PDB file of C-alpha atoms and ligand atoms in Angstrom:
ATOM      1  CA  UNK A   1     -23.582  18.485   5.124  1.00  0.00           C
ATOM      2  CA  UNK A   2     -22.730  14.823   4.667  1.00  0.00           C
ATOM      3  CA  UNK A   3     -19.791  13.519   2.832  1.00  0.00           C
ATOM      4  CA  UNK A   4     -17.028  16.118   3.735  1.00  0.00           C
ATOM      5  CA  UNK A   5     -13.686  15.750   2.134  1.00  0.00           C
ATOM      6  CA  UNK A   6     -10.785  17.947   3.263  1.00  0.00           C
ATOM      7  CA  UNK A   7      -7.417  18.308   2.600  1.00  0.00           C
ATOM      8  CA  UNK A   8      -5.028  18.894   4.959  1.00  0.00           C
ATOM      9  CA  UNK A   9      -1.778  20.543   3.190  1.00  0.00           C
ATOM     10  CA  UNK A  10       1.846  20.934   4.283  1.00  0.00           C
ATOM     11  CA  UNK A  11       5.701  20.033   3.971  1.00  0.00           C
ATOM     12  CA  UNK A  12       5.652  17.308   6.068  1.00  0.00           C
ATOM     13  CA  UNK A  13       9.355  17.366   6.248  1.00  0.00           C
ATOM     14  CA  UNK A  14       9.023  15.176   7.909  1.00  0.00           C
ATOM     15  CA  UNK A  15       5.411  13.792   9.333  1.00  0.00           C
ATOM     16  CA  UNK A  16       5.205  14.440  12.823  1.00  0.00           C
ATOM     17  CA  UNK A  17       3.765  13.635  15.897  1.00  0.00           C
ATOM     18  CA  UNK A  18       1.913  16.902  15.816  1.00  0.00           C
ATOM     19  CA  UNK A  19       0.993  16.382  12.422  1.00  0.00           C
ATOM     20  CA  UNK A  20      -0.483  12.382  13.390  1.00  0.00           C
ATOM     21  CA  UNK A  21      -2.538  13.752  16.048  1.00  0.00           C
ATOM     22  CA  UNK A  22      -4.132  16.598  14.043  1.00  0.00           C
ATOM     23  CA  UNK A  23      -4.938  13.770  11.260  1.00  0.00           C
ATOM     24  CA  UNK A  24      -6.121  11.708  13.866  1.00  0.00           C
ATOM     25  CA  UNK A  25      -8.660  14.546  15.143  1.00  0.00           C
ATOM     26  CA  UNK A  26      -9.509  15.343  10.914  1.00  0.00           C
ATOM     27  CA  UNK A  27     -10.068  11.829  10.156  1.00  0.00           C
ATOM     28  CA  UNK A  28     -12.416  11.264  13.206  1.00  0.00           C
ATOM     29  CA  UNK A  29     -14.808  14.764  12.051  1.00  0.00           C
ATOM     30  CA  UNK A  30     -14.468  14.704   8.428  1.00  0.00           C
ATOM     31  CA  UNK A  31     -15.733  11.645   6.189  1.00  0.00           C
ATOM     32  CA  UNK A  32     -12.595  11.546   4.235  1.00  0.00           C
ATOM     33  CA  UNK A  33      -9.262  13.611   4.906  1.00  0.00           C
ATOM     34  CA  UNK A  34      -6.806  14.412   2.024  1.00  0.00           C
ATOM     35  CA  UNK A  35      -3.002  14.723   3.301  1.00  0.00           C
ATOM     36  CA  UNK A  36      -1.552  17.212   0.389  1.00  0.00           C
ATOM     37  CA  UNK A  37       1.967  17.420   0.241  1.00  0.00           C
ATOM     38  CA  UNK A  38       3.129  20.797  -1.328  1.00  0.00           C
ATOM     39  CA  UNK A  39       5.721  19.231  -4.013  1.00  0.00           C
ATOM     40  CA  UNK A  40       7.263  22.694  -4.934  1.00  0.00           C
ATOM     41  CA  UNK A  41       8.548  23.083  -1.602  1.00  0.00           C
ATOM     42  CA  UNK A  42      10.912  26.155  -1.797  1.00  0.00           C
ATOM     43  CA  UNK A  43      13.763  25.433   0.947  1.00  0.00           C
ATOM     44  CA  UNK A  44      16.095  22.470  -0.002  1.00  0.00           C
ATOM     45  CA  UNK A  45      14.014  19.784   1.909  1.00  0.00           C
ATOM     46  CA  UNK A  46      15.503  16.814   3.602  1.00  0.00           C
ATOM     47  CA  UNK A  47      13.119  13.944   2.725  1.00  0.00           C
ATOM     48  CA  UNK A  48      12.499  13.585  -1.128  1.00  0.00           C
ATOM     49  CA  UNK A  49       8.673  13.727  -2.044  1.00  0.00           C
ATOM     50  CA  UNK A  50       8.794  10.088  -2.486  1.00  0.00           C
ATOM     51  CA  UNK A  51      10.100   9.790   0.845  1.00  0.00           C
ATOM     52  CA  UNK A  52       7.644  12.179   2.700  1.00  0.00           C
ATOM     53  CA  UNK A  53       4.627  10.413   0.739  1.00  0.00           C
ATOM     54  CA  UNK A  54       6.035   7.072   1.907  1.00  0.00           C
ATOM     55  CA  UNK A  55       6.481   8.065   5.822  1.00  0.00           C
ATOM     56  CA  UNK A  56       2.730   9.442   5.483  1.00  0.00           C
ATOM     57  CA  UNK A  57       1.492   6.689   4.099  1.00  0.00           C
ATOM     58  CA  UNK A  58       3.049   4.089   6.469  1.00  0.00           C
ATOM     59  CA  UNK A  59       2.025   6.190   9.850  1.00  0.00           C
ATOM     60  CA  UNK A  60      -1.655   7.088   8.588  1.00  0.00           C
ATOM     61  CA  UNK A  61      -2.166   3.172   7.881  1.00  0.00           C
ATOM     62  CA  UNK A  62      -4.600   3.113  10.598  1.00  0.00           C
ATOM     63  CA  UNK A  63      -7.099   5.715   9.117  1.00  0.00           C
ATOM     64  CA  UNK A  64      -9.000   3.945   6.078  1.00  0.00           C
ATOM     65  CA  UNK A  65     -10.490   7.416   5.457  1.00  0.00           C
ATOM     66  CA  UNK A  66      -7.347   9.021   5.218  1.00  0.00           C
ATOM     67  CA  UNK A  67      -5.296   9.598   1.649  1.00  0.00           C
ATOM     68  CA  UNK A  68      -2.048  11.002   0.636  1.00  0.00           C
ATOM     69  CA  UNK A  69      -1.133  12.787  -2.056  1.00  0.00           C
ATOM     70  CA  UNK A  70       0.554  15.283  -3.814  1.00  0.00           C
ATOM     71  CA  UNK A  71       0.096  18.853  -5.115  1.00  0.00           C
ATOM     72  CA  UNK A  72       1.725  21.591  -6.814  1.00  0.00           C
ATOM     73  CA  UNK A  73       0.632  25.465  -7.694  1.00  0.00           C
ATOM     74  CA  UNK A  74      -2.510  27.039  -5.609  1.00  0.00           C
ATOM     75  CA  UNK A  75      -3.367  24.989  -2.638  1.00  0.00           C
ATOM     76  CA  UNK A  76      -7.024  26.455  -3.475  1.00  0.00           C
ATOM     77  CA  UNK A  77      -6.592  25.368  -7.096  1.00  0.00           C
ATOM     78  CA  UNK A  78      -6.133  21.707  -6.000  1.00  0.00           C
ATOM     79  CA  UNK A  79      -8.674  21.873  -3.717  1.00  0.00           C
ATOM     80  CA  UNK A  80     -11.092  22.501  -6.501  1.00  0.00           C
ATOM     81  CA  UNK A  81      -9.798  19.701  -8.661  1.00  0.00           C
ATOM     82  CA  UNK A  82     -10.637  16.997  -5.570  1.00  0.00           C
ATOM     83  CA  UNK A  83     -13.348  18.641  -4.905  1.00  0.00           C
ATOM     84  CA  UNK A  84     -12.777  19.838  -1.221  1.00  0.00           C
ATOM     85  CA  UNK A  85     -14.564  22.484   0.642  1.00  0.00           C
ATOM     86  CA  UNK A  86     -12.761  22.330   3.519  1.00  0.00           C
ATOM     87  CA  UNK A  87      -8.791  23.044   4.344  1.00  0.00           C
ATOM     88  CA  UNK A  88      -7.637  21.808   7.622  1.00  0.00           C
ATOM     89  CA  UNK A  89      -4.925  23.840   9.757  1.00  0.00           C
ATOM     90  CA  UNK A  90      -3.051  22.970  13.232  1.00  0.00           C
ATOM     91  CA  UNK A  91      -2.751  25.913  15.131  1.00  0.00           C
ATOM     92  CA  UNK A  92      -0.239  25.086  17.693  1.00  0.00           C
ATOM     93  CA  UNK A  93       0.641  28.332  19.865  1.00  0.00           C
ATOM     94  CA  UNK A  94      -0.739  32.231  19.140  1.00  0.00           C
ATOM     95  CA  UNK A  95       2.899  32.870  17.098  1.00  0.00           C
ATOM     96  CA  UNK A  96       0.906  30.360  14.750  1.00  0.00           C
ATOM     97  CA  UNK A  97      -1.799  32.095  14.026  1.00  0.00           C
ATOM     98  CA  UNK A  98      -0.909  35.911  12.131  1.00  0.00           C
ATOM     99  CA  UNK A  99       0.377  33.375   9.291  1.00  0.00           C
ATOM    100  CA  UNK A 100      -2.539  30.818   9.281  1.00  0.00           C
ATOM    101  CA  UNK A 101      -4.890  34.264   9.525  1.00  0.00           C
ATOM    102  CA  UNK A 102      -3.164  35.823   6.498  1.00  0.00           C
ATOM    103  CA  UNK A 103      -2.900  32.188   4.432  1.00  0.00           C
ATOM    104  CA  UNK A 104      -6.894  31.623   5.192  1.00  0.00           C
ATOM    105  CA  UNK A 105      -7.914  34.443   4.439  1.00  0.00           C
ATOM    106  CA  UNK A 106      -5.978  35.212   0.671  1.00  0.00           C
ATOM    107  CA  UNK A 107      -7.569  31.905  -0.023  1.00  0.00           C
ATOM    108  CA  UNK A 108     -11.102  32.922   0.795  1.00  0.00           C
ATOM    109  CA  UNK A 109     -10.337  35.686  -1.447  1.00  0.00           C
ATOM    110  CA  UNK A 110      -9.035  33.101  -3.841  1.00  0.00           C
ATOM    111  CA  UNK A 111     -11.540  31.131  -4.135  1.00  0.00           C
ATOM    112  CA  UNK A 112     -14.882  31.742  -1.138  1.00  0.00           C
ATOM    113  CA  UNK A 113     -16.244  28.333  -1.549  1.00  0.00           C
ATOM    114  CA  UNK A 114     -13.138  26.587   0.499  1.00  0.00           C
ATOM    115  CA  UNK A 115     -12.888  27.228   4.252  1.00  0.00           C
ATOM    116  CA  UNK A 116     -10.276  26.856   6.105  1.00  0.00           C
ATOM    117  CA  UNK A 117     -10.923  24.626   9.621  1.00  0.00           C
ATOM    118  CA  UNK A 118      -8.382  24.824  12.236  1.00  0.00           C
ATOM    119  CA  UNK A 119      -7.638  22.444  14.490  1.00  0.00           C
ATOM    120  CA  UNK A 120      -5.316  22.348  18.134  1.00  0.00           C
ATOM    121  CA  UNK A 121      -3.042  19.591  18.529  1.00  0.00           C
ATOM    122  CA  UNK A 122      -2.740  17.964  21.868  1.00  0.00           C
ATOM    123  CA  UNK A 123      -0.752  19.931  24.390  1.00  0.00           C
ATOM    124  CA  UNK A 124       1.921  17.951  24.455  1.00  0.00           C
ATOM    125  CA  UNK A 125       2.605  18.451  20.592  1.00  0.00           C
ATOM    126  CA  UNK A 126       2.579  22.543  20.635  1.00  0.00           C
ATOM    127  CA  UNK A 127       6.252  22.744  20.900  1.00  0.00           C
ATOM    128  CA  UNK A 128       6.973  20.511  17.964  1.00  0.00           C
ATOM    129  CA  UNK A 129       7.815  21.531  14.602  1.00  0.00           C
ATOM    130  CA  UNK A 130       9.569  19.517  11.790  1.00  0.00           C
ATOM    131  CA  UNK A 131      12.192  22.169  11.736  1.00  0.00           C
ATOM    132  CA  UNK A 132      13.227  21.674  14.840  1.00  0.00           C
ATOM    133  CA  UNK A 133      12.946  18.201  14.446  1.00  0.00           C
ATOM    134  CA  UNK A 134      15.444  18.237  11.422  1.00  0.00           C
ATOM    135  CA  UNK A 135      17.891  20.248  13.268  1.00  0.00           C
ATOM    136  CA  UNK A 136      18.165  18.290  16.275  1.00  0.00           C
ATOM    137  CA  UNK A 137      18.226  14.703  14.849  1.00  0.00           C
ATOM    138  CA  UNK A 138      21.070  16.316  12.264  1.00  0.00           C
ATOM    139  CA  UNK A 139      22.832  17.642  15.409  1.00  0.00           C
ATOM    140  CA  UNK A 140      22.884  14.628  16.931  1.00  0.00           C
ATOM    141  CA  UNK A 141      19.970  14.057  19.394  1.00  0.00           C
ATOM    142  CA  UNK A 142      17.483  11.491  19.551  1.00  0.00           C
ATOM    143  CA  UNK A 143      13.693  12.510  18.703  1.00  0.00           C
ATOM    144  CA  UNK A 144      11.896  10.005  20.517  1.00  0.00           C
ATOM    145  CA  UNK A 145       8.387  10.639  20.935  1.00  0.00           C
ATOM    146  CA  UNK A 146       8.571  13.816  18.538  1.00  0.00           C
ATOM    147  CA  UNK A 147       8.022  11.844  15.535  1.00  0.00           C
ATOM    148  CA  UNK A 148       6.524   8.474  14.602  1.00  0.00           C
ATOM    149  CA  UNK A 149       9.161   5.193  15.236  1.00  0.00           C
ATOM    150  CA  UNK A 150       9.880   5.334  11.325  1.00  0.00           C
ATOM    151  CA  UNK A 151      10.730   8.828  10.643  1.00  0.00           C
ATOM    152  CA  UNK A 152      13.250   8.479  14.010  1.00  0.00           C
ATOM    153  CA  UNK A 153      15.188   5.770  12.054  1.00  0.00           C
ATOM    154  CA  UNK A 154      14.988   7.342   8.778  1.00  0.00           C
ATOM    155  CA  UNK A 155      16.205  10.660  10.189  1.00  0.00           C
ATOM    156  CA  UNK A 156      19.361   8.589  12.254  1.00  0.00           C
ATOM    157  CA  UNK A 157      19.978   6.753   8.591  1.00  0.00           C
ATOM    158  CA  UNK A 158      20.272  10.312   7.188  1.00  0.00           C
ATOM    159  CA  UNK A 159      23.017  11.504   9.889  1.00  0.00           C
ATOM    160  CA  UNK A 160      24.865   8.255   9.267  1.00  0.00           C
TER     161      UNK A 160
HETATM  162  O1  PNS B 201       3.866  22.891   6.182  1.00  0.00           O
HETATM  163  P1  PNS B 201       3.721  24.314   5.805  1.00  0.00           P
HETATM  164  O2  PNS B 201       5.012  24.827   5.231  1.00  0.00           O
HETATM  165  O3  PNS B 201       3.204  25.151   6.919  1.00  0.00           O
HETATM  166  O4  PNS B 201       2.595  24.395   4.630  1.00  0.00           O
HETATM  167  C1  PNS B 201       2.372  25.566   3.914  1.00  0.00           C
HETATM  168  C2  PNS B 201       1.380  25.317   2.758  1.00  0.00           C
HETATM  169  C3  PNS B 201       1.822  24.135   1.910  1.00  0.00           C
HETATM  170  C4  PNS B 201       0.005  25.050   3.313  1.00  0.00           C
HETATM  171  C5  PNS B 201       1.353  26.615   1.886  1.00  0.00           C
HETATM  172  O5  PNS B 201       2.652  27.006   1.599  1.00  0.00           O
HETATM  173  C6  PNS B 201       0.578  26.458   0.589  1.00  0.00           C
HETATM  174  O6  PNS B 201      -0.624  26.311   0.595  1.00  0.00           O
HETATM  175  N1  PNS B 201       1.298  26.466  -0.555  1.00  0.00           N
HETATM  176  C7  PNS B 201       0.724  26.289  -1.871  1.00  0.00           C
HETATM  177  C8  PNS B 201       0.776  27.571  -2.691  1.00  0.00           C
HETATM  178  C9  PNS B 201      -0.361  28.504  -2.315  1.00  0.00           C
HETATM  179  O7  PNS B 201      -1.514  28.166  -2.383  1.00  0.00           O
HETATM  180  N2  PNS B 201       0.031  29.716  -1.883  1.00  0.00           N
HETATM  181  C10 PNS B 201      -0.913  30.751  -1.469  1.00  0.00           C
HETATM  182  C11 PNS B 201      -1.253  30.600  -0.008  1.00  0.00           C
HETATM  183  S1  PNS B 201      -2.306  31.877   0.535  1.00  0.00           S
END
């Protein structure tokens, strides 16, 4: 198959280092990689969308292949309209996975054409979550090496 777009979907609130790596690893296997940011994101998020779009689009400047935007309703649905075959997932730890089973597989019943792809992050990245990222730069710590050097100083602007 040649000429395979997928999207990779998610909060991204915020973009981290886990994230990078895992579009790092997409953008290197698929010819062009979609970052889709869910923009009727239930919990009260702490970036804006325009915020979140703008961190993603500053750290993935290395990856020419590599394009973010946003998405609302089905993930499936939007798929369709970019014409993806292909989601990507990060599967960090086994606690990850009963979710990312359940998620892949209502959208193969949703719509068989898309499959879902996923992918490990490096070791050193399987802790890392953007909760926990949010919680300890708004308690106070420093998140060095957690997230890239421009979502650290936005999140220490946002405790200010
Ligand atoms: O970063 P997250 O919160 O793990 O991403 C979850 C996301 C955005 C992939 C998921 O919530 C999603 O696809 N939402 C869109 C609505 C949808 O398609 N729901 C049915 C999923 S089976």
């Amino acid at each position: 198959m040649n000429n395979v777009l997928a999207i990779y979907p998610g909060s991204f609130d915020p973009v981290t280092n886990g994230h990078l790596d895992l579009i790092e690893r997409g953008a290197r296997i698929f010819d062009r990689l979609i970052v889709g940011i869910l923009r009727n994101f239930e919990k009260d998020p702490l970036f804006t969308l325009d915020e979140r779009v703008e961190m993603l689009r500053e750290v993935t400047r290395p990856w020419p292949n590599v394009e973010i935007d946003v998405f609302s309703g089905l993930l499936v649905d939007y798929a369709q309209l970019r014409g993806a075959h292909v989601i990507l997932r990060g599967i960090r730890a086994i606690s990850d996975y009963e979710y990312e089973l359940q998620m892949a597989m209502m959208n193969r019943k949703l719509e068989p054409n898309v499959e879902t792809v996923f992918m490990m992050p490096a070791e050193a990245y399987s802790y890392v979550s953007s909760r926990l990222v949010r919680e300890i730069a708004l308690l106070g710590r420093h998140v060095t090496g957690l997230v890239p050097p421009t979502v650290e100083q936005r999140l220490r602007a946002k405790v200010l």
